[in-house]
Short mmCIF file of C-alpha atoms (C1' of nucleotides) in Angstrom, two decimals:
data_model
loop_
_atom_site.label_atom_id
_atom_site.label_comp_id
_atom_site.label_asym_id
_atom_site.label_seq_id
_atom_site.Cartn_x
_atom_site.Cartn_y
_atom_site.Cartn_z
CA UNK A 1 81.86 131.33 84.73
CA UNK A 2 84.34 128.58 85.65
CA UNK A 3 82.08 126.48 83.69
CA UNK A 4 84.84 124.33 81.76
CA UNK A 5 86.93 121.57 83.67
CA UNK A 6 90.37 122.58 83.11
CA UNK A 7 92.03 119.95 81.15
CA UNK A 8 94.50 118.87 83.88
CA UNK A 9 97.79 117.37 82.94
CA UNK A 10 97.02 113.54 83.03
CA UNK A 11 100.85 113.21 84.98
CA UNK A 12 98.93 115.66 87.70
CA UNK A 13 95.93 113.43 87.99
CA UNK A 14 97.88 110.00 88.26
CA UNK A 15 100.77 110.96 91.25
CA UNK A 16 97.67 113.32 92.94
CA UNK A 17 95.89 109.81 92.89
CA UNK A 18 98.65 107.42 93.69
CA UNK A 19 99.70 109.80 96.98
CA UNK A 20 96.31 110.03 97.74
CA UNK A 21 95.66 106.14 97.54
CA UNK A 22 98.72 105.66 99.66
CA UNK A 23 97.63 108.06 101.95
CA UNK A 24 94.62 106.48 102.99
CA UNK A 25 95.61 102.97 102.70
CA UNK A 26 98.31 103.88 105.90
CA UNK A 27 95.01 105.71 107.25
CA UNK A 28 93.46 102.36 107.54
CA UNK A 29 96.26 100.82 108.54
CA UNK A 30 98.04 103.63 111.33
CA UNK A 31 95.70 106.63 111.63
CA UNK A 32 96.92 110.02 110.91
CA UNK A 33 99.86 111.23 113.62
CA UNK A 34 102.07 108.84 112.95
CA UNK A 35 102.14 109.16 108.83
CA UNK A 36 104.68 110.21 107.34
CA UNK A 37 105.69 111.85 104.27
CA UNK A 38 108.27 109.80 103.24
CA UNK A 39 105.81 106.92 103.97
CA UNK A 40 103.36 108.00 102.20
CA UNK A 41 105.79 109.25 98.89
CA UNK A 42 107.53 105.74 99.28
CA UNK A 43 103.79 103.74 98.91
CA UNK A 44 103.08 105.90 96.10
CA UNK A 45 106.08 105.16 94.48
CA UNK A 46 106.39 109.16 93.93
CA UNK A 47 109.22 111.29 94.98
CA UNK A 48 109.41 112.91 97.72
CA UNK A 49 109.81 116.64 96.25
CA UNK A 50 107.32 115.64 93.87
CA UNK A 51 104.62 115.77 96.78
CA UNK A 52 105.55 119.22 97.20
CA UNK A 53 104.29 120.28 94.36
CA UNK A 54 101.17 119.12 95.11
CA UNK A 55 100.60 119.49 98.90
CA UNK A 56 102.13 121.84 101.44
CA UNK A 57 101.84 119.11 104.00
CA UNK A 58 100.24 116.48 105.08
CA UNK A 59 97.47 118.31 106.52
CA UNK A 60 96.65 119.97 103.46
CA UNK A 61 96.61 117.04 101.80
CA UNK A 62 94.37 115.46 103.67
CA UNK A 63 91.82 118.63 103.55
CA UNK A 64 91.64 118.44 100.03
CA UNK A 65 91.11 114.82 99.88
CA UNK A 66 88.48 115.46 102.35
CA UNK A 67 86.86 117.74 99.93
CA UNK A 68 86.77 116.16 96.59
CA UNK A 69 85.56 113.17 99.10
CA UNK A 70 82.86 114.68 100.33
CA UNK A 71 82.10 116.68 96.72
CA UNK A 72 81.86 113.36 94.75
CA UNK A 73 79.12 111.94 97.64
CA UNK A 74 76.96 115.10 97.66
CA UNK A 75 77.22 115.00 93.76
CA UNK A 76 76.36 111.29 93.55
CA UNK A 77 73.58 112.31 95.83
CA UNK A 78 71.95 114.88 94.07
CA UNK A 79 71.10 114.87 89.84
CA UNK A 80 72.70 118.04 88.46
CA UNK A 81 69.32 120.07 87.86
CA UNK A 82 67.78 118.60 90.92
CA UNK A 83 65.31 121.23 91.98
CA UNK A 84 65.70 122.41 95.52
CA UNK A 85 62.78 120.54 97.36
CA UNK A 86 61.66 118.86 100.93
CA UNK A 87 62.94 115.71 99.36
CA UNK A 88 66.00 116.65 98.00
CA UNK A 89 67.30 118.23 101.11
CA UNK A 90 66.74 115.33 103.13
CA UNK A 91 68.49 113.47 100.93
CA UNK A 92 71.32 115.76 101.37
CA UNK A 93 71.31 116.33 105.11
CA UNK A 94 71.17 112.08 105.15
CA UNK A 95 74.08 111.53 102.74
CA UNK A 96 75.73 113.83 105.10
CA UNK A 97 74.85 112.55 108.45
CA UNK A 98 76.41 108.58 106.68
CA UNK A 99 79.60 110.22 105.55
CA UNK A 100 80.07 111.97 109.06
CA UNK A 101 79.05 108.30 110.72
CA UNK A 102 81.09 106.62 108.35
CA UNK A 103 84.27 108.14 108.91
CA UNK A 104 83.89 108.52 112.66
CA UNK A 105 84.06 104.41 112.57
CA UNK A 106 86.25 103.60 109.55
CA UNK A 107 89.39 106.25 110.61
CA UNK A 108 91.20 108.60 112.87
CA UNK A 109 90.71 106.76 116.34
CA UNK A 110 93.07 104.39 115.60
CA UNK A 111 95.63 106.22 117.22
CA UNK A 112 94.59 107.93 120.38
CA UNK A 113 93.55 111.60 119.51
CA UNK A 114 94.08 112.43 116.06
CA UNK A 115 94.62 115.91 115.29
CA UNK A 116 92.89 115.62 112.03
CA UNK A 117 89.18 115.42 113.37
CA UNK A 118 88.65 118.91 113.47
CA UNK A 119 90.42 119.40 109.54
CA UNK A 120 88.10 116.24 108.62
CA UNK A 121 84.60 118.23 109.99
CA UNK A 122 85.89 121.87 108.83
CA UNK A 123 86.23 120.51 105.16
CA UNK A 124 82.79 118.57 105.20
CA UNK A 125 80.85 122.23 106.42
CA UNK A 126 82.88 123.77 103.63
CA UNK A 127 82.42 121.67 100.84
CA UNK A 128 78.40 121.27 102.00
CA UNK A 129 78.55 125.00 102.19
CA UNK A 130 79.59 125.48 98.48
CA UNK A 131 78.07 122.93 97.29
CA UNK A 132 74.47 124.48 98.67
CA UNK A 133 75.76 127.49 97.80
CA UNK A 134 75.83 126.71 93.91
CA UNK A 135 72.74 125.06 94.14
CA UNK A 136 70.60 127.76 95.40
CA UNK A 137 71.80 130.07 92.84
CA UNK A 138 69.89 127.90 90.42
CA UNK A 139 66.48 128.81 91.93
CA UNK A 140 64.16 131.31 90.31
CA UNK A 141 64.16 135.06 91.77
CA UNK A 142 62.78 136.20 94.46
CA UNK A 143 58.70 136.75 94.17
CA UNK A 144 58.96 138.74 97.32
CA UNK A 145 61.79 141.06 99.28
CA UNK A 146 64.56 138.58 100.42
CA UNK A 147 65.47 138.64 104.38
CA UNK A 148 68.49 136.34 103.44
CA UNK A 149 71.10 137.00 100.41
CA UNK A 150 71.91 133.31 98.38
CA UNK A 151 75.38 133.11 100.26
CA UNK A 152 73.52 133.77 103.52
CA UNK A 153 70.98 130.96 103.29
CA UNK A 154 73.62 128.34 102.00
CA UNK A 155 75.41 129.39 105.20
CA UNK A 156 72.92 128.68 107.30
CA UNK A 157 72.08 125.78 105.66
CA UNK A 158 74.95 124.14 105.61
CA UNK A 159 75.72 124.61 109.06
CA UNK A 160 72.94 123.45 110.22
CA UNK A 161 72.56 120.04 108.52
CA UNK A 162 76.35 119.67 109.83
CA UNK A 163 75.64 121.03 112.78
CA UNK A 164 72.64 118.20 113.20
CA UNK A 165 74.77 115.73 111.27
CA UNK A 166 77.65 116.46 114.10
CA UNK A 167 75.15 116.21 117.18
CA UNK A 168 73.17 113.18 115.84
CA UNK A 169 76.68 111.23 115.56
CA UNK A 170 77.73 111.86 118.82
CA UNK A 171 74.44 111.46 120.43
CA UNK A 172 74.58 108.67 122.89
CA UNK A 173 71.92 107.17 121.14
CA UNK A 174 70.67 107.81 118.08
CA UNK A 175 67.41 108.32 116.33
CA UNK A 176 67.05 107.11 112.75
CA UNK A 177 69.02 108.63 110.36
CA UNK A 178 65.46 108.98 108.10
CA UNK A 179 63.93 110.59 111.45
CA UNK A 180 66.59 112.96 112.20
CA UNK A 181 67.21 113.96 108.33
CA UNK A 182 63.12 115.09 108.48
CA UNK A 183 63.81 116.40 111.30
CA UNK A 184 67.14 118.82 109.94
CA UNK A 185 64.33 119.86 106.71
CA UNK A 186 61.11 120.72 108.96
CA UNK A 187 63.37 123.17 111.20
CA UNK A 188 64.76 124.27 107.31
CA UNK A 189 61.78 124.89 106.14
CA UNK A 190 59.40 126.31 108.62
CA UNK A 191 61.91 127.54 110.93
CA UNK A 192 62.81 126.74 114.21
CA UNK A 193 60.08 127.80 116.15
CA UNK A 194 57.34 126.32 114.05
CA UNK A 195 59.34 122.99 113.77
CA UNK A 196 59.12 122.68 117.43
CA UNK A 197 55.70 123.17 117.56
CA UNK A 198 55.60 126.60 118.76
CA UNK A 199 54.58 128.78 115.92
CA UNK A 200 54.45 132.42 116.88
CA UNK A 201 55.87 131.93 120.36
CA UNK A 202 58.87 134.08 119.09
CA UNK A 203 57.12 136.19 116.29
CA UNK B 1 129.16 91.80 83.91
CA UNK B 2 126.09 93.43 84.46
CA UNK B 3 125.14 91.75 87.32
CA UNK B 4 123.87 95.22 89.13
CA UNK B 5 119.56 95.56 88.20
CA UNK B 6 120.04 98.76 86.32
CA UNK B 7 117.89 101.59 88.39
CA UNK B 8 114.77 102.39 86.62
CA UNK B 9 113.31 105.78 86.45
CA UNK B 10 110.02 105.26 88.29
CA UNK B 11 108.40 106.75 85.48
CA UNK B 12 109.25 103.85 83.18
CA UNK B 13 108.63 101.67 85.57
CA UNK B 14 104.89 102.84 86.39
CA UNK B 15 104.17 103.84 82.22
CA UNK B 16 105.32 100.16 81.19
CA UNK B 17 103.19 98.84 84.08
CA UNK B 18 100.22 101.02 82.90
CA UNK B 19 100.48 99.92 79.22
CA UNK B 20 100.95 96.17 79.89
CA UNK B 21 98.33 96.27 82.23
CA UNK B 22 95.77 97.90 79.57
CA UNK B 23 97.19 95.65 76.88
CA UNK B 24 96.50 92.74 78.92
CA UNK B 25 92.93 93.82 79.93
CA UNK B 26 92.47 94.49 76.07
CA UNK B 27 93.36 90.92 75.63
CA UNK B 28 90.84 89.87 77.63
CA UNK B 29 88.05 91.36 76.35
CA UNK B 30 89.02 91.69 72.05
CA UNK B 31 92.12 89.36 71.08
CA UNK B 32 95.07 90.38 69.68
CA UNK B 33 94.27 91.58 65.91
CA UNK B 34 91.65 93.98 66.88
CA UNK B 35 93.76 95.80 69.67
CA UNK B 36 94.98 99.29 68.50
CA UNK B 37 97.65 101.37 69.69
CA UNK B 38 95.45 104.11 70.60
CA UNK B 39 93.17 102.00 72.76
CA UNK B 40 95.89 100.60 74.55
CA UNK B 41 97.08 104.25 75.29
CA UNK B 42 93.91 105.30 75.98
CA UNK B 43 93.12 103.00 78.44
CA UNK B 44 96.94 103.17 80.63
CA UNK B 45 96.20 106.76 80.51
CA UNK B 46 99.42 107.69 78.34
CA UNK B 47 100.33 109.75 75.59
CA UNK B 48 100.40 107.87 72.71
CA UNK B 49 103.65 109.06 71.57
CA UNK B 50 105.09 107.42 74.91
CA UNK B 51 103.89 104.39 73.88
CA UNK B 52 106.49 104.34 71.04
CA UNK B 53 109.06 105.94 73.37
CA UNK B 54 108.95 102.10 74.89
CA UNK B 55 107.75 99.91 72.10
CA UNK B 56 107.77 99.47 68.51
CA UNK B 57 104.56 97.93 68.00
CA UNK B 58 102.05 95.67 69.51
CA UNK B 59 103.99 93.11 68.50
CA UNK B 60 107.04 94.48 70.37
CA UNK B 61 105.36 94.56 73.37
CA UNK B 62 103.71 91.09 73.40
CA UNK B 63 107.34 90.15 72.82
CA UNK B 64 108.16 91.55 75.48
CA UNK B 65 105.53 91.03 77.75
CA UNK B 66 105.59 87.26 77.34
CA UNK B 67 109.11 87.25 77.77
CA UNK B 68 108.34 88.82 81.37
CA UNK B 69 105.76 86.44 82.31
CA UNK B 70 107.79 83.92 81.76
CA UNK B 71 111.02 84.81 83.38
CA UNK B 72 108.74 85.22 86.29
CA UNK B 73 107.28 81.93 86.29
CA UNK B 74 111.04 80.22 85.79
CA UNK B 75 112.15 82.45 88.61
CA UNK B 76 109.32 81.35 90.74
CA UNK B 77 109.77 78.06 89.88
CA UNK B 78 113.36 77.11 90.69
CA UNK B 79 114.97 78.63 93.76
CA UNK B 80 118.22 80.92 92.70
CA UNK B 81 120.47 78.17 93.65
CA UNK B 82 118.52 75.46 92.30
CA UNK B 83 121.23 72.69 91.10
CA UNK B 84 120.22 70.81 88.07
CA UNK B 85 118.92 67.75 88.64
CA UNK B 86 116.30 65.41 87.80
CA UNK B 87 113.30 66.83 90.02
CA UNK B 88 114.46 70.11 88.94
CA UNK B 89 113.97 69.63 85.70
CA UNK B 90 110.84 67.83 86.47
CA UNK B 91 109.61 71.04 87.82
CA UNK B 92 110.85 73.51 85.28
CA UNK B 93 108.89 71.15 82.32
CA UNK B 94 105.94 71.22 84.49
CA UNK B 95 106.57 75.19 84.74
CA UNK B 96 106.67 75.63 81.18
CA UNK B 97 103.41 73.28 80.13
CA UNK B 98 101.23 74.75 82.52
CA UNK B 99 101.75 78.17 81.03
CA UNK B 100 101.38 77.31 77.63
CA UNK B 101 98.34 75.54 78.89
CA UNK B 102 96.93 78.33 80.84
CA UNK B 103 97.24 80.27 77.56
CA UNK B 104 95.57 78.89 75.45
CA UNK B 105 93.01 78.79 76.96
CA UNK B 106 92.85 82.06 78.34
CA UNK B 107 93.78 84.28 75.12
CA UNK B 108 94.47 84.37 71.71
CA UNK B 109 91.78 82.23 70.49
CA UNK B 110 89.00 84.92 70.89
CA UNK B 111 88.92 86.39 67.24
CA UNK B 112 89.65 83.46 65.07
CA UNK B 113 93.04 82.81 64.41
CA UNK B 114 94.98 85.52 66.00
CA UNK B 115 98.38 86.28 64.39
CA UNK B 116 100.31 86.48 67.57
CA UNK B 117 100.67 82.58 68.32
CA UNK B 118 103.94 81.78 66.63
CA UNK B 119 104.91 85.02 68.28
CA UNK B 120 104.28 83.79 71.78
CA UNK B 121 105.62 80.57 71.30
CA UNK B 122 108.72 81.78 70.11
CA UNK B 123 108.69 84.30 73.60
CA UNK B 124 108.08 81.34 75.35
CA UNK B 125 111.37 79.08 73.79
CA UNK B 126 113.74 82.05 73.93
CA UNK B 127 112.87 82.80 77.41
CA UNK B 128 112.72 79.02 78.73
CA UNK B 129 116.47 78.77 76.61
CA UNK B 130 118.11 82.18 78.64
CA UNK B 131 117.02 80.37 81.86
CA UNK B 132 118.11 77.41 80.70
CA UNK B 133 121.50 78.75 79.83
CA UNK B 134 122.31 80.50 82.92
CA UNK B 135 121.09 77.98 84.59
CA UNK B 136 123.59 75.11 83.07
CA UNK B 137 126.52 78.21 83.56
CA UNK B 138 126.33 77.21 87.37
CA UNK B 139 127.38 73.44 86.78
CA UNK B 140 131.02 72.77 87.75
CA UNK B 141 133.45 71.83 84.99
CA UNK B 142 133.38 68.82 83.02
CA UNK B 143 135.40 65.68 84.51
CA UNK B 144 135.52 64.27 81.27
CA UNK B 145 135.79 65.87 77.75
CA UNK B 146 132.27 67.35 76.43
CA UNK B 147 130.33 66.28 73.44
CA UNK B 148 128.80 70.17 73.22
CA UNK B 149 128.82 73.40 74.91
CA UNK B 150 126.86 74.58 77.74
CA UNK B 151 124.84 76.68 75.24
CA UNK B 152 124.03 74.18 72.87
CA UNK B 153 123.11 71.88 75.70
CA UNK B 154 121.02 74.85 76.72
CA UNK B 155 119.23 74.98 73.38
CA UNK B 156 118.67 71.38 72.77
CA UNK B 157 117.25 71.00 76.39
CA UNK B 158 114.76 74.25 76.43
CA UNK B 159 113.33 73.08 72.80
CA UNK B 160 113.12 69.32 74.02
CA UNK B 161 111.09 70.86 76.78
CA UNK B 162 109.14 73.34 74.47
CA UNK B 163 108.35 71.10 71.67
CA UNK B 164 107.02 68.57 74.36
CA UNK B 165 105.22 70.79 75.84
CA UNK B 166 103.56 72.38 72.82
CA UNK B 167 102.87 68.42 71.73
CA UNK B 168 101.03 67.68 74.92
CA UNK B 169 98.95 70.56 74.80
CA UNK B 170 97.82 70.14 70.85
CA UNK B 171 97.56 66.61 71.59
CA UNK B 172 93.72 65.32 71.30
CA UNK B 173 93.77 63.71 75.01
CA UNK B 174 96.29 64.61 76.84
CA UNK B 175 98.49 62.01 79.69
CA UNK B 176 98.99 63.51 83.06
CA UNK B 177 101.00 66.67 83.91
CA UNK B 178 103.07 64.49 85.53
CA UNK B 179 103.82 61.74 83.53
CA UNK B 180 104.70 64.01 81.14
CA UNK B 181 107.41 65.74 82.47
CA UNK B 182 108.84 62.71 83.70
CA UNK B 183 108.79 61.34 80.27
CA UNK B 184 110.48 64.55 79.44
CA UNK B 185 112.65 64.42 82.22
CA UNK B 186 113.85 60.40 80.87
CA UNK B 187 114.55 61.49 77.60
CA UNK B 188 116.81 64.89 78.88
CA UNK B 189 118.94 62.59 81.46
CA UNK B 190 119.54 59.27 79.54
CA UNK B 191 118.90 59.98 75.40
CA UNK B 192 115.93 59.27 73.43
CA UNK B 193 116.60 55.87 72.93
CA UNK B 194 117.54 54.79 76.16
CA UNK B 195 113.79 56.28 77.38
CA UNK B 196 112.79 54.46 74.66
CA UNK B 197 113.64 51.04 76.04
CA UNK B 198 115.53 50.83 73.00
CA UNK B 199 119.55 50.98 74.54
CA UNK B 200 121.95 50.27 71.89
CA UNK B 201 119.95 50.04 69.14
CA UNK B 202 121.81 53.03 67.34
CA UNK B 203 125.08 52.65 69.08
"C1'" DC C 1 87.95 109.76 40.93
"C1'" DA C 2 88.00 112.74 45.31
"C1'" DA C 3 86.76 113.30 50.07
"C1'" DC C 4 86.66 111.39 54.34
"C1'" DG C 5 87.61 108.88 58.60
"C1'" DT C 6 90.76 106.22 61.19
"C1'" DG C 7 95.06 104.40 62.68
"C1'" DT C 8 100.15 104.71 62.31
"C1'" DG C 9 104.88 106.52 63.32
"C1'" DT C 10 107.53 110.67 64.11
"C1'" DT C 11 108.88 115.37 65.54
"C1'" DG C 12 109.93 119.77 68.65
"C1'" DG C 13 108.76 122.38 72.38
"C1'" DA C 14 106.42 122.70 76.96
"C1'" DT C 15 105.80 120.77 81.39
"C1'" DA C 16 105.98 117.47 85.24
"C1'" DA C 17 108.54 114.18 87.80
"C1'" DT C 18 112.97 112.48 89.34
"C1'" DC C 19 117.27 112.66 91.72
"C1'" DA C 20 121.00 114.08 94.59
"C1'" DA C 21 122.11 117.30 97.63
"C1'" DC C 22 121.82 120.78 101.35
"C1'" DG C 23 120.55 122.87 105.85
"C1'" DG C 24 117.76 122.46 109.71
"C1'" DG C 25 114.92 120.22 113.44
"C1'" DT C 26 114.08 116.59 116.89
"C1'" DG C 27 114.87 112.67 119.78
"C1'" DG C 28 117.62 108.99 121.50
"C1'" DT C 29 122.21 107.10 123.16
"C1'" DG C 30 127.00 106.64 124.19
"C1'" DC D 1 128.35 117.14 125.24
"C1'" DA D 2 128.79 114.84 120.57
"C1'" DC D 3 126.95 111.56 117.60
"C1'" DC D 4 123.54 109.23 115.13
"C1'" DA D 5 119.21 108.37 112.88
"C1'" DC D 6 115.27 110.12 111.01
"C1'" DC D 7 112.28 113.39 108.93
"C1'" DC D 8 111.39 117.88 106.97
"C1'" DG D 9 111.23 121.43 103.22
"C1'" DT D 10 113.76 123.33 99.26
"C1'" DT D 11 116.82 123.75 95.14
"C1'" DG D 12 118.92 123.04 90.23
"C1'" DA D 13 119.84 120.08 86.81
"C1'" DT D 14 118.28 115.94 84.27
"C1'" DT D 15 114.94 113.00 82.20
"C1'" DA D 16 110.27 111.22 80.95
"C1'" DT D 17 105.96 112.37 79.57
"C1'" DC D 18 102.63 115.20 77.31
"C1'" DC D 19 100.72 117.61 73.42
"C1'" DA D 20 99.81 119.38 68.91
"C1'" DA D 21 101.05 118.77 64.54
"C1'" DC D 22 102.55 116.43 60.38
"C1'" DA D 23 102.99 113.00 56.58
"C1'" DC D 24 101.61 108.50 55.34
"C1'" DA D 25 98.69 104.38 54.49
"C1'" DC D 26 94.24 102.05 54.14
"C1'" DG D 27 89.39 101.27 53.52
"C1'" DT D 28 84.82 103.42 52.74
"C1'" DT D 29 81.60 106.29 50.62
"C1'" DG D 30 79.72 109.73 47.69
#
DNA sequence: CAACGTGTGTTGGATAATCAACGGGTGGTG
DNA sequence: CACCACCCGTTGATTATCCAACACACGTTG
């Protein structure tokens, strides 16, 4: 069990911090393409080889910001023994859906196409995935034969609150994010078929 | 000479920041007396043992700290080629009374009578008497023969401005800003008794 | 009194960050 | 073409910081 949070060398957490601050202050300020890593070591007041040590590149670096980004919102979101619940995965599938809108407007258009979009979206299904993942290990054994392994249902999970989350934010327009987050747990719950009103069509 | 800013390693740079920063914060929020090494390190985030790699004690670094602000304020004040004249000297009085103004009321009077008082003031005169001294360094030669040096000049000038200063801002009501300085300004250029109205009367 | 907790300064060894330097890539300009 | 300017990614040696540990002082409490 990786229970314990390995003490991490306080030097480690502060230039991880300052590079990542820089790096998404020039976000705001040029969007991704045209940073640079010599920009971004120079705002940090790091040096330059020391950002190697951290980060192959900048892509990588901004994956795992993405990551701990999106792992601090989906932990804020949910109390550590939440139980897994109608109300607690709409409360997930919305914090999603407002970090996905969020970003969309706050970043990476600034310059053209940004290359990063896809990085951005790949690292929010991952961390949702894992983050489901650990959650549904907490639940009780099975009372009856499981279809689905743990890992399995997380998958499917995930992907398909991200999969709404991705669909409702480029919608043209756009139902509530309340409506569409019921919307994500009905189809999770009862399945697909059912949600749409057409129980046993497929059965 | 040592004219060149000596390169910093980043590191000191950024620690010093840190620990001023947390010792100013501390300030805020406890006075001086009750401030602790360890919750000054604590707070920057540093190994205590790096604090003493850069101070002695808290005492040091007040020292020092005040000594910083107020190089920074004289800097601000006068431009680098400032030549020493009556409004400049106007301004540099008005400099140094508005800080020890804006101290007072701002720290050091939070727990009682905090120690570090005399300390500060004594920052504050050394400082104001280094600026002073370079300062009076830049005048051209004398065209007739001196009655003192440059650096005694220095030293009688910065504590005529200090102890005015500190006298203002003791005093029970206080004249303006201004007038003040001016009145500081009048003694500096033509001698005490001459601003006293009083020429000749210990010729 | 002793035992304890808390803060101080100091030390030696481990580890992270800095720095200068190198080779290589790319794009613009004479 | 050569030249220049800029950025990349890496290296070895140097320096700053971290960390655990120690001895000391002080006030409190049993």
């Amino acid at each position: 069990m990786a229970i314990s949070t390995e003490r991490i060398d306080p030097r480690v957490q502060r230039t991880r911090g300052l590079i990542q601050q820089a790096f998404q202050a020039l976000m705001r300020e040029q969007g991704f393409e045209s940073i640079t890593i010599q920009s971004i070591t120079e705002r940090a007041t790091v040096n330059r080889s020391t950002f190697y040590a951290h980060f192959t590149d900048k892509y990588d670096l901004m994956d795992t910001l993405m990551r701990e980004q999106v792992r601090d919102v989906l932990r804020r979101t949910l109390p550590d023994d939440a139980p897994v619940n109608r109300a607690h995965l709409h409360a997930l599938t919305r914090a999603i859906c407002e970090y996905l809108m969020n970003f969309q407007s706050a970043r990476c258009q600034a310059a053209g196409h940004d290359q990063c979009e896809p990085l951005i979206e790949a690292a929010v299904q991952a961390e949702l995935h894992s983050f489901i993942e650990a959650w549904f290990k907490r639940l009780p054994g099975p009372t009856t034969p499981p279809d689905v392994s743990v890992a399995m249902a997380a998958s499917i999970a995930s992907w398909t609150i991200f999969g709404a989350g991705l669909h409702w934010r480029n919608a043209a327009q756009r139902c509530s994010l309340d409506d569409l987050s019921w919307q994500v747990v009905a189809a999770l719950t009862k399945g697909v078929p059912a949600a749409m009103g057409q129980p046993g069509r497929l059965a």
